[in-house]
Short mmCIF file of C-alpha atoms and ligand atoms in Angstrom, two decimals:
data_model
loop_
_atom_site.label_atom_id
_atom_site.label_comp_id
_atom_site.label_asym_id
_atom_site.label_seq_id
_atom_site.Cartn_x
_atom_site.Cartn_y
_atom_site.Cartn_z
CA ALA A 25 0.00 0.00 0.00
CA GLY A 26 1.11 3.55 -0.69
CA LYS A 27 1.72 6.22 1.91
CA PRO A 28 -1.26 7.53 3.88
CA VAL A 29 -2.72 10.70 2.36
CA LEU A 30 -3.90 13.41 4.76
CA HIS A 31 -6.63 15.78 3.56
CA TYR A 32 -6.83 19.01 5.59
CA PHE A 33 -5.92 22.69 5.59
CA ASN A 34 -2.28 23.72 5.73
CA ALA A 35 -2.62 24.32 9.48
CA ARG A 36 -2.54 22.52 12.83
CA GLY A 37 -6.26 22.28 13.61
CA ARG A 38 -7.54 18.77 14.22
CA MET A 39 -4.99 17.11 11.94
CA GLU A 40 -1.82 18.03 13.85
CA CYS A 41 -2.11 15.18 16.40
CA ILE A 42 -2.46 12.75 13.49
CA ARG A 43 0.69 14.14 11.83
CA TRP A 44 2.49 13.74 15.18
CA LEU A 45 1.41 10.13 15.66
CA LEU A 46 2.36 9.06 12.12
CA ALA A 47 5.72 10.83 12.40
CA ALA A 48 6.45 9.23 15.79
CA ALA A 49 5.57 5.82 14.33
CA GLY A 50 8.10 6.51 11.55
CA VAL A 51 5.37 6.46 8.91
CA GLU A 52 5.87 8.75 5.92
CA PHE A 53 2.70 10.45 4.76
CA GLU A 54 1.51 12.75 1.99
CA GLU A 55 -0.65 15.85 2.48
CA LYS A 56 -3.29 17.23 0.15
CA PHE A 57 -4.03 20.76 1.36
CA ILE A 58 -7.50 22.24 1.03
CA GLN A 59 -6.70 25.68 -0.37
CA SER A 60 -10.19 26.96 -1.19
CA PRO A 61 -13.87 26.28 -0.54
CA GLU A 62 -13.92 24.64 -3.97
CA ASP A 63 -11.33 22.11 -2.81
CA LEU A 64 -13.54 21.22 0.13
CA GLU A 65 -16.62 21.06 -2.12
CA LYS A 66 -14.78 18.75 -4.53
CA LEU A 67 -13.92 16.39 -1.67
CA LYS A 68 -17.51 16.46 -0.44
CA LYS A 69 -18.99 15.99 -3.93
CA GLY A 70 -16.74 12.99 -4.51
CA GLY A 71 -18.38 11.27 -1.56
CA ASN A 72 -15.04 11.12 0.25
CA LEU A 73 -16.19 12.70 3.52
CA MET A 74 -18.73 10.64 5.44
CA PHE A 75 -19.86 13.68 7.46
CA GLU A 76 -18.73 16.29 4.91
CA GLN A 77 -15.88 17.17 7.24
CA VAL A 78 -12.10 16.91 7.42
CA PRO A 79 -9.67 15.58 8.72
CA MET A 80 -9.84 12.71 6.26
CA VAL A 81 -7.00 10.19 5.93
CA GLU A 82 -6.70 7.74 3.06
CA ILE A 83 -5.01 4.68 4.53
CA ASP A 84 -5.09 0.95 3.67
CA GLY A 85 -7.79 1.47 1.05
CA MET A 86 -10.07 3.36 3.45
CA LYS A 87 -11.10 7.02 3.65
CA LEU A 88 -11.17 7.54 7.40
CA VAL A 89 -12.78 10.58 9.03
CA GLN A 90 -13.23 11.56 12.71
CA THR A 91 -9.95 12.48 14.38
CA ARG A 92 -10.19 10.00 17.25
CA ALA A 93 -11.10 7.09 14.98
CA ILE A 94 -8.12 7.89 12.78
CA LEU A 95 -5.80 8.07 15.79
CA ASN A 96 -7.15 4.79 17.17
CA TYR A 97 -6.54 3.03 13.85
CA ILE A 98 -2.97 4.33 13.55
CA ALA A 99 -2.14 3.55 17.20
CA THR A 100 -3.48 0.00 16.84
CA LYS A 101 -1.76 -0.59 13.52
CA TYR A 102 1.65 0.57 14.79
CA ASP A 103 1.36 -1.06 18.22
CA LEU A 104 1.24 2.23 20.10
CA TYR A 105 -1.90 1.45 22.07
CA GLY A 106 -0.71 -0.70 25.01
CA LYS A 107 -0.42 -4.46 25.50
CA ASP A 108 -3.85 -5.18 26.97
CA MET A 109 -7.27 -3.77 27.91
CA LYS A 110 -6.04 -2.12 31.11
CA GLU A 111 -3.14 -0.32 29.42
CA ARG A 112 -5.41 0.76 26.56
CA THR A 113 -7.91 2.18 29.02
CA LEU A 114 -5.21 4.10 30.88
CA ILE A 115 -4.04 5.43 27.53
CA ASP A 116 -7.60 6.49 26.64
CA MET A 117 -8.09 8.19 30.00
CA TYR A 118 -4.82 10.13 29.78
CA THR A 119 -5.42 10.95 26.11
CA GLU A 120 -8.84 12.47 26.80
CA GLY A 121 -7.36 14.66 29.55
CA ILE A 122 -4.56 15.74 27.24
CA PHE A 123 -7.04 16.58 24.48
CA ASP A 124 -9.23 18.57 26.88
CA LEU A 125 -6.32 20.85 27.74
CA THR A 126 -5.01 20.92 24.17
CA GLU A 127 -8.45 22.08 23.00
CA MET A 128 -8.52 24.79 25.68
CA ILE A 129 -5.12 26.11 24.58
CA LEU A 130 -5.64 25.86 20.81
CA GLN A 131 -9.04 27.60 21.11
CA LEU A 132 -7.46 30.66 22.77
CA VAL A 133 -6.25 32.04 19.48
CA ILE A 134 -9.76 32.03 17.95
CA CYS A 135 -11.79 33.13 20.96
CA PRO A 136 -13.42 36.59 20.85
CA PRO A 137 -10.89 39.26 21.96
CA ASP A 138 -13.04 40.33 24.91
CA GLN A 139 -12.95 36.78 26.31
CA ARG A 140 -9.28 36.14 25.57
CA GLU A 141 -7.85 37.33 28.88
CA ALA A 142 -10.26 35.34 31.03
CA LYS A 143 -9.92 32.20 28.90
CA THR A 144 -6.14 32.48 28.89
CA SER A 145 -5.92 32.73 32.67
CA LEU A 146 -8.32 29.80 32.99
CA ALA A 147 -6.19 27.73 30.60
CA LYS A 148 -3.05 28.61 32.55
CA ASP A 149 -4.75 27.76 35.84
CA ARG A 150 -5.96 24.37 34.56
CA THR A 151 -2.49 23.69 33.15
CA LYS A 152 -0.73 24.49 36.41
CA ASN A 153 -3.22 23.18 38.94
CA ARG A 154 -5.09 20.34 37.27
CA TYR A 155 -3.49 18.72 34.21
CA LEU A 156 0.30 18.96 34.59
CA PRO A 157 0.16 17.90 38.27
CA ALA A 158 -1.79 14.80 37.20
CA PHE A 159 0.86 13.72 34.69
CA GLU A 160 3.78 14.62 36.97
CA LYS A 161 2.15 12.31 39.52
CA VAL A 162 1.90 9.45 37.00
CA LEU A 163 5.61 9.72 36.18
CA LYS A 164 6.48 9.95 39.88
CA SER A 165 4.27 6.94 40.73
CA HIS A 166 6.21 4.48 38.55
CA GLY A 167 9.53 6.21 37.88
CA GLN A 168 9.52 4.94 34.28
CA ASP A 169 10.44 6.78 31.09
CA TYR A 170 7.00 6.44 29.48
CA LEU A 171 3.51 7.10 30.79
CA VAL A 172 2.09 3.59 30.28
CA GLY A 173 3.58 0.10 30.08
CA ASN A 174 7.22 1.19 30.32
CA ARG A 175 7.43 1.67 26.55
CA LEU A 176 6.42 4.28 23.96
CA THR A 177 2.72 4.51 23.27
CA ARG A 178 0.50 7.11 21.57
CA VAL A 179 -0.12 8.94 24.84
CA ASP A 180 3.57 9.89 25.19
CA ILE A 181 3.34 11.56 21.77
CA HIS A 182 0.06 13.33 22.63
CA LEU A 183 1.59 14.59 25.90
CA LEU A 184 4.76 15.84 24.21
CA GLU A 185 2.67 17.74 21.66
CA LEU A 186 0.68 19.30 24.51
CA LEU A 187 3.82 20.25 26.45
CA LEU A 188 5.07 22.13 23.38
CA TYR A 189 1.77 24.07 23.21
CA VAL A 190 2.04 24.83 26.93
CA GLU A 191 5.57 26.12 26.30
CA GLU A 192 4.28 28.33 23.46
CA LEU A 193 1.60 29.70 25.79
CA ASP A 194 3.95 30.40 28.71
CA ALA A 195 7.17 28.41 29.25
CA SER A 196 7.20 29.21 32.98
CA LEU A 197 4.16 26.91 33.41
CA LEU A 198 6.51 23.92 33.15
CA THR A 199 8.88 25.12 35.88
CA PRO A 200 7.20 23.35 38.85
CA PHE A 201 7.25 19.99 36.99
CA PRO A 202 10.77 18.51 36.79
CA LEU A 203 9.64 15.05 35.72
CA LEU A 204 7.56 16.46 32.87
CA LYS A 205 10.49 18.62 31.75
CA ALA A 206 12.73 15.55 31.68
CA PHE A 207 9.97 13.60 29.88
CA LYS A 208 9.72 16.36 27.26
CA SER A 209 13.42 16.26 26.41
CA ARG A 210 13.54 12.45 26.54
CA ILE A 211 10.66 11.95 24.09
CA SER A 212 11.88 14.86 21.92
CA SER A 213 15.19 13.06 21.43
CA LEU A 214 13.64 9.84 20.09
CA PRO A 215 14.94 9.65 16.49
CA ASN A 216 11.55 9.87 14.71
CA VAL A 217 10.37 12.67 17.00
CA LYS A 218 13.65 14.55 16.73
CA LYS A 219 13.30 14.46 12.94
CA PHE A 220 9.72 15.79 13.12
CA LEU A 221 10.90 18.64 15.34
CA GLN A 222 13.46 19.76 12.76
CA PRO A 223 12.64 22.77 10.55
CA GLY A 224 11.24 21.72 7.19
CA SER A 225 9.27 18.76 8.56
CA GLN A 226 5.51 18.43 8.04
CA ARG A 227 4.84 19.83 11.53
CA LYS A 228 2.75 22.98 11.29
CA PRO A 229 3.52 26.33 12.98
CA ALA A 230 1.13 28.22 15.24
CA MET A 231 -1.23 30.57 13.40
CA ASP A 232 -2.11 34.03 14.69
CA ALA A 233 -5.69 35.23 15.06
CA LYS A 234 -5.56 37.16 11.77
CA GLN A 235 -4.45 34.11 9.75
CA ILE A 236 -7.12 31.96 11.36
CA GLU A 237 -9.81 34.58 10.76
CA GLU A 238 -8.84 34.75 7.09
CA ALA A 239 -8.88 30.96 6.82
CA ARG A 240 -12.26 30.61 8.50
CA LYS A 241 -13.74 33.29 6.24
CA ALA A 242 -12.20 31.70 3.15
CA PHE A 243 -13.47 28.24 4.02
CA LYS A 244 -16.77 29.38 5.53
CA ILE A 245 -16.20 27.23 8.64
N1 GTS B 319 -15.60 15.43 15.10
C1 GTS B 319 -14.93 15.77 13.88
C2 GTS B 319 -15.01 17.26 13.65
C3 GTS B 319 -14.40 17.67 12.33
C4 GTS B 319 -14.67 19.11 11.95
O1 GTS B 319 -15.46 19.83 12.62
N2 GTS B 319 -14.03 19.56 10.85
C5 GTS B 319 -14.25 20.89 10.31
C6 GTS B 319 -12.91 21.53 9.98
S1 GTS B 319 -11.97 21.91 11.41
O2 GTS B 319 -12.89 22.41 12.45
O3 GTS B 319 -11.32 20.64 11.83
O4 GTS B 319 -10.98 22.92 11.00
C7 GTS B 319 -14.98 20.78 9.00
O5 GTS B 319 -14.67 19.93 8.19
N3 GTS B 319 -15.92 21.71 8.79
C8 GTS B 319 -16.61 21.75 7.50
C9 GTS B 319 -18.07 21.47 7.67
O6 GTS B 319 -18.46 21.09 8.80
O7 GTS B 319 -18.81 21.65 6.67
C10 GTS B 319 -13.46 15.27 13.96
O8 GTS B 319 -12.96 15.15 15.09
O9 GTS B 319 -12.85 14.98 12.93
#
């Protein structure tokens, strides 16, 4: 089978965690960027989008949609989803917490300006007092290099991605968490991850409010 083909905008959005997981699994992928409403219409008209939405990933003869379903398929296929039911459930639990905070942080840039200050301080508070303490405690509880099962799984990649967003928001938020800081540099130095972190990789940069506004207007989303 050929390389997976990712259909999305040339932006982080909902596709970035899929790019991260494929890259960490050492899987090369192609990207077909939606550059105009017509591109999105063409995809929809071709019956490629079950719910008329992207992300859509062509993989193993399927046209998968729904971010979580796509992640679950990739994690299962590349053995990044734990060794048994218990590990998989821990991974799911941690992943949902990571995605809750990731959503909070990524939404900041598109929230109405008059709400931005309040939402930003809430996101920082949740980061400092709810989510990072929970993951620092997991690392402290078992003293291992990875969150689950003493080996790399999808949740280590999701957490690294989140820690980079936290750093973009305010690097001082990581200061009280020495184990998470060590985790961040450890996972970042894994060969596949290190490559993805290099300039010129398919990892997408942050977008500012203006760029996002233009994109949303252009794509009527
Ligand atoms: N639950 C879906 C939501 C997907 C979604 O809302 N996609 C938006 C684009 S974005 O919000 O991810 O940027 C879309 O295709 N909107 C077009 C439409 O709904 O017509 C998922 O997780 O994949």
